[in-house]
GROMACS .gro file of C-alpha atoms in nm:
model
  279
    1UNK     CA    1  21.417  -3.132   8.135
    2UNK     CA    2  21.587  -2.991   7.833
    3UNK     CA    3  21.935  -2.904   7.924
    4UNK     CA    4  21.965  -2.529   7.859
    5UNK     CA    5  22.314  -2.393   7.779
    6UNK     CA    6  22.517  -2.055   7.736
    7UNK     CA    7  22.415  -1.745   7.752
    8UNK     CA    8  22.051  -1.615   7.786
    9UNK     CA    9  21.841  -1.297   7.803
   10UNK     CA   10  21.541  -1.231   7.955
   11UNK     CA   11  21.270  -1.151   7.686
   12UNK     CA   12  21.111  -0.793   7.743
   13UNK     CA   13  20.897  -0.607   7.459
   14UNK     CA   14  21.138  -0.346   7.455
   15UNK     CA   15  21.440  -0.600   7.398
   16UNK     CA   16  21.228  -0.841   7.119
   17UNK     CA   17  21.456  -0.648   6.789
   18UNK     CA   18  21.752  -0.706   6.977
   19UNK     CA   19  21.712  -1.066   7.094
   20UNK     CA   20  21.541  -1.137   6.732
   21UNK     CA   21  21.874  -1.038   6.543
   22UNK     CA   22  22.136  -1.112   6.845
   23UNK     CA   23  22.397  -1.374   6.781
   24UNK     CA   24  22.531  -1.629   7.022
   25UNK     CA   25  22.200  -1.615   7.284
   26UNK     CA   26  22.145  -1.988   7.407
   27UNK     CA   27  21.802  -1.933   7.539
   28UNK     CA   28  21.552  -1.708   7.710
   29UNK     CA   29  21.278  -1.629   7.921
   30UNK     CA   30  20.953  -1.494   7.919
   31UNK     CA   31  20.760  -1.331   8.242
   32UNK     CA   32  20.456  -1.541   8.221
   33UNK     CA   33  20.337  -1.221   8.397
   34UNK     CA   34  20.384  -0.963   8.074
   35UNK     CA   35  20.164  -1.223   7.858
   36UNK     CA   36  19.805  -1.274   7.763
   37UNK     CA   37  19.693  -1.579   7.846
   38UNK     CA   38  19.367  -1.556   7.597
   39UNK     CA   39  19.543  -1.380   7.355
   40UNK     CA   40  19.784  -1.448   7.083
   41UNK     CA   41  20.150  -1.474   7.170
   42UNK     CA   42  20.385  -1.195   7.064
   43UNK     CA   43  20.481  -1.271   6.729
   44UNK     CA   44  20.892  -1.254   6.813
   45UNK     CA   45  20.818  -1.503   7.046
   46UNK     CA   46  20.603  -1.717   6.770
   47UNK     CA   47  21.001  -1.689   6.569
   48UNK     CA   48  21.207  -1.770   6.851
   49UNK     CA   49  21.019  -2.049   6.889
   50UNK     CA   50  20.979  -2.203   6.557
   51UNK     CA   51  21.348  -2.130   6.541
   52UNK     CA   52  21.398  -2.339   6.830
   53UNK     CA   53  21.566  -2.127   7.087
   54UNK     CA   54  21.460  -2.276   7.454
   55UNK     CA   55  21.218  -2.063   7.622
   56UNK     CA   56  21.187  -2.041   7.987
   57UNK     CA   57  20.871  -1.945   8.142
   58UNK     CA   58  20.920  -1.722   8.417
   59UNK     CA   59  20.685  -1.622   8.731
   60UNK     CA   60  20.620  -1.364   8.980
   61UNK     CA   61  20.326  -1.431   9.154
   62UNK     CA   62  20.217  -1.793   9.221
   63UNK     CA   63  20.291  -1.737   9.574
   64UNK     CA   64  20.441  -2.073   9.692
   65UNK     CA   65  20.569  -1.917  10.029
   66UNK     CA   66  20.187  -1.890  10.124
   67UNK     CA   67  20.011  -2.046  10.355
   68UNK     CA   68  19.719  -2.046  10.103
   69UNK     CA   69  19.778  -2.316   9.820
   70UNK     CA   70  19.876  -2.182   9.488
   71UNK     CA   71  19.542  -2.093   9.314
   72UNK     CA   72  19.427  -2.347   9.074
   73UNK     CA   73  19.350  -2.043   8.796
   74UNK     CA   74  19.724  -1.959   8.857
   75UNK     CA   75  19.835  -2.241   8.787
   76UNK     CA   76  19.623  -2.354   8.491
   77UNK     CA   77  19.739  -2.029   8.338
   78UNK     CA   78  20.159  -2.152   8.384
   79UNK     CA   79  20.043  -2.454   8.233
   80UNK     CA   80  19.913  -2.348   7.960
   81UNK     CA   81  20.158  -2.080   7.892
   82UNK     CA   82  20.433  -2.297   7.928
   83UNK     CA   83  20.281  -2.560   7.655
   84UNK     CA   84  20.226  -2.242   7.419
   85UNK     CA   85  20.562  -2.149   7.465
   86UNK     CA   86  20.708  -2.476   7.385
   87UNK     CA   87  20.914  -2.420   7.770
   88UNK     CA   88  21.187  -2.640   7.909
   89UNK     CA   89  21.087  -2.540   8.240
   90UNK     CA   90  20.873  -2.303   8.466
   91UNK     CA   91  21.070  -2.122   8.713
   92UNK     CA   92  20.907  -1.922   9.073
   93UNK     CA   93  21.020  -1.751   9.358
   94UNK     CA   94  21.089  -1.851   9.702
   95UNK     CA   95  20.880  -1.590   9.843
   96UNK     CA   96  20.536  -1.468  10.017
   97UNK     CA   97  20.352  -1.241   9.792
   98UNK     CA   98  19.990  -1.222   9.908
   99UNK     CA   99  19.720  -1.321  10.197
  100UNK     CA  100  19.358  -1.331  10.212
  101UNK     CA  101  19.346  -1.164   9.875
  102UNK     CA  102  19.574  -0.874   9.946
  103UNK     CA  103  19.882  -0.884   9.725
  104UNK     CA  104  20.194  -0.701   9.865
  105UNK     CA  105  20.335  -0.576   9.547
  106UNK     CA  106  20.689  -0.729   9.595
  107UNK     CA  107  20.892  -1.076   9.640
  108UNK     CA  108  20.901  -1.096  10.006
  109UNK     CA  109  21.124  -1.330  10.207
  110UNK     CA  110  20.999  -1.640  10.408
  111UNK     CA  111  21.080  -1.752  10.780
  112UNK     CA  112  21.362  -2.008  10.711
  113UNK     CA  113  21.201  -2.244  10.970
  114UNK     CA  114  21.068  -2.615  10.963
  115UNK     CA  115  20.681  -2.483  10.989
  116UNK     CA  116  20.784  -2.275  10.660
  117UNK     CA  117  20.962  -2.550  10.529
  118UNK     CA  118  20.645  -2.769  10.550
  119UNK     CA  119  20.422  -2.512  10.389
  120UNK     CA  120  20.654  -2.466  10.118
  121UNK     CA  121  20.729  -2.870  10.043
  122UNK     CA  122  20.331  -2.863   9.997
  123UNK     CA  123  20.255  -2.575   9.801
  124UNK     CA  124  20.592  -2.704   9.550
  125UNK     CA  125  20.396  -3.047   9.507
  126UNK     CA  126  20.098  -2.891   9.386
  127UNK     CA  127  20.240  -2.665   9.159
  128UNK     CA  128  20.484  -2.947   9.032
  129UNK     CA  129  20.160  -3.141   8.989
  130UNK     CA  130  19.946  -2.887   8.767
  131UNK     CA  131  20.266  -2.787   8.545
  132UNK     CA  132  20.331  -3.020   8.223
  133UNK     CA  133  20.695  -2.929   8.268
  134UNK     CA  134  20.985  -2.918   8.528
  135UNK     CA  135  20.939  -2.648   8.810
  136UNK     CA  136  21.282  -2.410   8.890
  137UNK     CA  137  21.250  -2.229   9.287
  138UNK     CA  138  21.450  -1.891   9.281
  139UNK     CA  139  21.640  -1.755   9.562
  140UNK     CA  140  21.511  -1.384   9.654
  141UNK     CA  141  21.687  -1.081   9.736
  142UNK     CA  142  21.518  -0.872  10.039
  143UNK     CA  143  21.569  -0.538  10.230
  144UNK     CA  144  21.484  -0.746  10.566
  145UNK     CA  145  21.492  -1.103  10.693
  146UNK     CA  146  21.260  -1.279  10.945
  147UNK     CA  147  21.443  -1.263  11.359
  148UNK     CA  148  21.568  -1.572  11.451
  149UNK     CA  149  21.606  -1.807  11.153
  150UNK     CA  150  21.634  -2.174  11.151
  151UNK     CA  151  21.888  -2.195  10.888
  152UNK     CA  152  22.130  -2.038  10.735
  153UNK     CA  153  22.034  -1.942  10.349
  154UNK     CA  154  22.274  -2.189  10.203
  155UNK     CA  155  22.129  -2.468  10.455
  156UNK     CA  156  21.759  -2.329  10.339
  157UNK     CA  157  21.848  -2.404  10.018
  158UNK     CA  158  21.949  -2.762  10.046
  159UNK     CA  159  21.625  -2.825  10.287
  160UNK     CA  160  21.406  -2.686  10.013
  161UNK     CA  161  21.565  -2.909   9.770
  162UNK     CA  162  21.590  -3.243   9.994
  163UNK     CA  163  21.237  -3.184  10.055
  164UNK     CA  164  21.056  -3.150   9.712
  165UNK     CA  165  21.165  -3.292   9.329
  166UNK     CA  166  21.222  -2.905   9.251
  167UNK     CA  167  21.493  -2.774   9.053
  168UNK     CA  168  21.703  -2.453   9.143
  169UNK     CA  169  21.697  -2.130   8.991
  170UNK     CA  170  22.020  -1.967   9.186
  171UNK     CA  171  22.031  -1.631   9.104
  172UNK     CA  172  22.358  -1.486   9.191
  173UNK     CA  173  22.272  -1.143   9.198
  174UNK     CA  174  21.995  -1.156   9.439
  175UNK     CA  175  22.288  -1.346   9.625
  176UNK     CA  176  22.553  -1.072   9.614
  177UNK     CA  177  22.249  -0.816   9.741
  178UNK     CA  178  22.199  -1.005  10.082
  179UNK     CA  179  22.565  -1.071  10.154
  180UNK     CA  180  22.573  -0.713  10.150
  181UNK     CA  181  22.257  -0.678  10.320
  182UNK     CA  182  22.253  -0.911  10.577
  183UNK     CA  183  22.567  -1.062  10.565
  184UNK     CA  184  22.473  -1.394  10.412
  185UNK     CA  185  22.767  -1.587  10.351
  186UNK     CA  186  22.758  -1.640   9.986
  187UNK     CA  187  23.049  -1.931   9.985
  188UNK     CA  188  22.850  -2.141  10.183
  189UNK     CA  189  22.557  -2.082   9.917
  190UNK     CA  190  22.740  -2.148   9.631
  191UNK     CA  191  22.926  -2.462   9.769
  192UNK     CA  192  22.591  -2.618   9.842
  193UNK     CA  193  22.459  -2.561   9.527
  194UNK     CA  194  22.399  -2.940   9.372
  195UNK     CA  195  22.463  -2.909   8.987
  196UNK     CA  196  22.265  -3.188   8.890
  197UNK     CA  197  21.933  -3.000   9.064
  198UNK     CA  198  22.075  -2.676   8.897
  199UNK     CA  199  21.851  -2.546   8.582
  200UNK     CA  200  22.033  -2.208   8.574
  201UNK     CA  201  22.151  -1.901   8.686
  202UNK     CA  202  22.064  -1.519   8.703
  203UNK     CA  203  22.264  -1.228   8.689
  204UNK     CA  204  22.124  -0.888   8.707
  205UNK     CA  205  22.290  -0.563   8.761
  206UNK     CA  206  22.165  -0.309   9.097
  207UNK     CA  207  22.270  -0.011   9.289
  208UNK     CA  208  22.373   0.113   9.635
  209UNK     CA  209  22.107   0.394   9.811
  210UNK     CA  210  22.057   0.488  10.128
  211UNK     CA  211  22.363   0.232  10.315
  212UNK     CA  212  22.124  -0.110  10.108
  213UNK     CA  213  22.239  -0.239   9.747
  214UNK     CA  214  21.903  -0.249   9.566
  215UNK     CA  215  21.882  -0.533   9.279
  216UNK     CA  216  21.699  -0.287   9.053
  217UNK     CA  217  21.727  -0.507   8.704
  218UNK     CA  218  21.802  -0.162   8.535
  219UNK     CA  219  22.187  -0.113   8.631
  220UNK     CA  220  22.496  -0.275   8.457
  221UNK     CA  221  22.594  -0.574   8.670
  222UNK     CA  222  22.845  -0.489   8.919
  223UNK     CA  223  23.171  -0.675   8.933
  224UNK     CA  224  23.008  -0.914   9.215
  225UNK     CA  225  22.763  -1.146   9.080
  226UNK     CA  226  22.998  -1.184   8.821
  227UNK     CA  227  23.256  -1.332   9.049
  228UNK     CA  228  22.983  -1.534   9.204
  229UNK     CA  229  22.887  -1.698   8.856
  230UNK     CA  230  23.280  -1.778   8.796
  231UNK     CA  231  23.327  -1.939   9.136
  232UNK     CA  232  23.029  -2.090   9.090
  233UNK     CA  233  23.137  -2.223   8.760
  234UNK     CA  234  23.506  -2.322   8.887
  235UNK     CA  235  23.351  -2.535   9.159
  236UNK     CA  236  23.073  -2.740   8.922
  237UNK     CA  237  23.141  -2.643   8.576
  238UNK     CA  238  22.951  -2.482   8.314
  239UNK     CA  239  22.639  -2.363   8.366
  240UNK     CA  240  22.359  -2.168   8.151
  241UNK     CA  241  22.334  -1.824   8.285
  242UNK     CA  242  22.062  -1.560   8.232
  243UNK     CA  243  22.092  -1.152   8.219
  244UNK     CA  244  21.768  -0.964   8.389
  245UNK     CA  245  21.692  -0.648   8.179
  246UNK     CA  246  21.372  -0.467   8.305
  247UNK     CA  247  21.414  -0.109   8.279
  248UNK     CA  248  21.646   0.155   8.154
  249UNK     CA  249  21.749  -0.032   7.869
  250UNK     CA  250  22.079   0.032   7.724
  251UNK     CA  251  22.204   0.075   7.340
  252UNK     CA  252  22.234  -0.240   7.195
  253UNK     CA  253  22.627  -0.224   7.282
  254UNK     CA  254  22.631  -0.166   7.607
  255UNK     CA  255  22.382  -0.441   7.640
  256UNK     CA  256  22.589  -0.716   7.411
  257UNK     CA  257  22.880  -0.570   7.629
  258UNK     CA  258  22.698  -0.699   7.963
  259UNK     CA  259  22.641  -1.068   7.804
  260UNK     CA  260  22.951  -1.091   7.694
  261UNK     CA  261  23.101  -0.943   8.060
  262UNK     CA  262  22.902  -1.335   8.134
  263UNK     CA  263  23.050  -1.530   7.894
  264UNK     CA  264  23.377  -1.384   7.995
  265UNK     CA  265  23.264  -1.515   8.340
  266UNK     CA  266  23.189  -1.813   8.266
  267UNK     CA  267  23.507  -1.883   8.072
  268UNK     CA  268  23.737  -1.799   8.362
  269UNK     CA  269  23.501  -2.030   8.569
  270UNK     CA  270  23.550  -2.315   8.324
  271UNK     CA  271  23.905  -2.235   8.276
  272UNK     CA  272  23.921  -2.329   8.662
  273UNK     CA  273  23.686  -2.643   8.673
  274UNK     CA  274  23.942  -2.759   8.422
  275UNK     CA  275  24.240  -2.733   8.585
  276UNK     CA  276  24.132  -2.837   8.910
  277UNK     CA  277  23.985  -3.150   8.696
  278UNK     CA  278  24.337  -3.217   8.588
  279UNK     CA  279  24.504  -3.162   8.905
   0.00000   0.00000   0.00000
């Protein structure tokens, strides 16, 4: 894979101007989702290509936490995207979106348990198989979590990963949500995190209702995932990380304010890599 670096920003319609005439950006990523697959591809995306700025393709609902296999159509369509796109990578969810036809509307978490794990490891091959480029496995956020896991998130993680060729899409925002949530001890995540099987990160911005912090992609990112990306940083050194924009956009400086509240992240983490390097 194409090593992606810096600072990125996911690629919305409403977000194209911006991203077209932004400085600095390292790379984004498309929802394969908001595209046609028949139809011609947004012409800002035609310029960021030919103007070679990676592109990540990005997916919601292949379903790899099924117990159905990913659906060949699905996956012919992610293939094909991704070789329009010119993509470094394809990156999916680790999460249960739909059975027997019925789609649940939302990212929902699996059972962290060996059957699950088995399911998973399968459904990952065949996807891996049908993509012409490397697949990326995202850690969720969710309101709930299945009784009486197996494993602890960080030691799901590192299962997933011993057990299939995929990389890891750690998304450090959806991590800061269930350590508030449920309590999931997000040191133990990050410190199991292997950088060589890391494509990159997210970092997305949420709010607190009703006693749950709700990653809502439409709020400026708290001061939490961004200390997650610099410890994350200080412990395996720089990575490429991502901002999730999908709704309430805000003026293009508060927005440029937010990716540079990353790179300001990222820095410190670096700054901390380094001198534990030279200790």
């Amino acid at each position: 894979m194409k090593q992606l670096s810096g600072v990125g920003l996911g690629w919305r319609r409403q977000l194209a101007h911006y991203i077209d005439t932004a400085e600095g950006l390292g790379f984004v990523e498309v929802l394969a989702e908001h595209l046609n697959p028949k139809g011609p591809l947004p012409v800002p995306l035609v310029r960021l290509r030919e103007r070679g700025v990676p592109v990540v393709l990005h997916a919601v609902s292949l379903g790899l936490g099924s117990a159905e296999p990913p659906e060949p159509r699905r996956l012919e369509t992610l293939a094909h995207l991704a070789e329009r796109l010119g993509a470094v990578c394809v990156s999916e969810h680790l999460a249960f979106v739909r059975a027997g036809g019925v789609e649940s509307g939302h990212l929902l978490p699996l059972p962290r348990t060996e059957e699950m794990l088995e399911v998973l490891a399968e459904n990952v091959r065949r996807a891996e198989a049908a993509l012409p480029v490397p697949l990326a496995l995202e850690n969720i956020a969710s309101l709930f979590e299945w009784p009486s896991p197996a494993f602890s998130e960080a030691r799901w993680l590192a299962r997933v990963l011993a057990r299939t060729k995929a990389l890891l899409l750690l998304d450090v925002a959806n991590l800061h949500a269930n350590a508030l949530n449920h309590g999931t001890d997000a040191a133990e995540v990050l410190a199991a995190v292997p950088r060589e099987r890391l494509a990159y990160v997210h970092v997305a911005g949420g709010v607190k209702h009703g006693g749950l912090y709700h990653d809502t992609h439409a709020h400026a990112v708290p001061e939490g995932p961004l200390e997650l990306l610099e410890s994350l940083v200080a412990r395996v050194g720089p990575v490429p990380a991502l901002l999730e924009r999908d709704d309430h956009y805000p003026p293009p400086e508060a927005l440029t304010a937010e990716l540079d509240a990353l790179r300001g992240a990222l820095a410190r983490g670096e700054a901390r890599w380094r001198e534990a390097r030279a200790a």
